[in-house]
Coordinates of C-alpha atoms in Angstrom, one line a residue:
M1 CA -17.6 4.3 -13.0
K2 CA -20.3 1.6 -12.5
K3 CA -23.1 1.2 -10.0
M4 CA -21.2 -2.1 -8.6
E5 CA -17.9 0.0 -7.6
E6 CA -19.2 3.7 -6.7
K7 CA -19.5 1.3 -3.9
K8 CA -15.8 0.7 -3.6
V9 CA -14.2 2.5 -0.5
F10 CA -10.5 2.5 -1.6
F11 CA -9.2 3.6 -4.7
R12 CA -5.9 3.8 -5.8
S13 CA -4.9 6.1 -9.2
Q14 CA -3.8 5.0 -12.4
G15 CA -0.5 6.0 -12.2
G16 CA -0.2 4.1 -8.2
G17 CA 0.6 7.5 -6.7
Q18 CA -2.9 8.0 -4.6
Y19 CA -5.4 6.1 -2.4
F20 CA -8.6 7.4 -2.1
K21 CA -10.8 5.3 1.1
R22 CA -14.4 6.7 1.6
E23 CA -15.4 8.2 4.2
G24 CA -19.1 8.4 4.2
N25 CA -19.5 11.7 1.5
S26 CA -15.8 12.3 2.6
V27 CA -12.7 11.1 1.0
K28 CA -9.7 10.8 2.6
I29 CA -6.5 10.9 -0.1
I30 CA -2.9 10.1 0.3
C31 CA -1.0 11.7 -2.0
L32 CA 2.7 9.8 -2.9
Y33 CA 4.0 11.3 -4.9
E34 CA 7.9 13.4 -3.4
F35 CA 7.4 16.7 -3.8
N36 CA 4.3 16.6 -2.8
P37 CA 3.3 14.6 -0.3
S38 CA 0.0 14.8 0.8
I39 CA -2.9 14.0 3.3
E40 CA -6.3 15.2 3.0
R41 CA -9.6 15.3 3.8
T42 CA -12.8 16.3 0.6
K43 CA -16.0 16.0 -0.6
F44 CA -16.6 13.3 -1.8
N45 CA -17.0 13.0 -5.8
V46 CA -17.4 10.0 -8.9
A47 CA -16.3 12.3 -11.3
L48 CA -12.3 12.8 -9.1
I49 CA -12.7 8.8 -9.5
D50 CA -12.8 8.9 -12.8
A51 CA -11.1 11.4 -13.6
L52 CA -7.4 9.8 -13.4
H53 CA -8.8 6.7 -13.9
C54 CA -9.1 5.1 -10.5
E55 CA -8.7 1.3 -9.4
P56 CA -10.3 -0.2 -6.4
C57 CA -7.9 -1.4 -4.0
D58 CA -8.0 -2.9 -1.4
A59 CA -7.5 -1.6 3.0
H60 CA -4.6 -2.8 3.1
D61 CA -2.7 -1.6 0.4
F62 CA -4.4 2.2 2.0
A63 CA -3.0 1.3 5.0
K64 CA 1.0 1.1 3.4
A65 CA 0.4 4.3 1.8
E66 CA -0.5 5.7 4.5
Q67 CA 2.6 5.1 6.4
E68 CA 4.0 5.7 3.2
V69 CA 2.8 8.9 3.6
A70 CA 3.9 9.1 7.2
R71 CA 7.7 9.1 6.7
L72 CA 7.9 11.1 3.6
L73 CA 5.7 13.8 5.3
D74 CA 8.5 13.2 8.8
L75 CA 5.3 11.4 10.9
P76 CA 5.2 8.7 13.1
V77 CA 4.3 6.3 11.1
E78 CA 3.0 3.3 14.4
P79 CA -0.6 2.5 12.9
W80 CA -2.6 5.2 12.8
P81 CA -6.3 4.5 14.6
Q82 CA -9.3 3.5 12.4
R83 CA -12.2 5.8 13.1
A84 CA -15.5 4.2 13.1

C-alpha cells in the first residue's frame, strides 16, 4: 500500500461489504453481509486492507455503514457518538 494511503482513516472493501475506520493502532470493522453482519475492533494491519483490495472512502460512507449494520443487528439507529 502506498504511504499516502497508510495515513487514510476510512476504507471500504472492493465489494463494498466491509468498512474500516482506523483509530490509532486499532481498526473498527463494519461488516454488512446480511448472513453475518458485525461490528468489531482489532489491531490495524495494512496487510488486511491490501488483501481485501480496499479503497479509501469518507466519514459519511462509514457513518452510513454504521447505520445499516445497526439496522441489520436490530440495534438502535440513532447516531452513535464519535470517539475523540
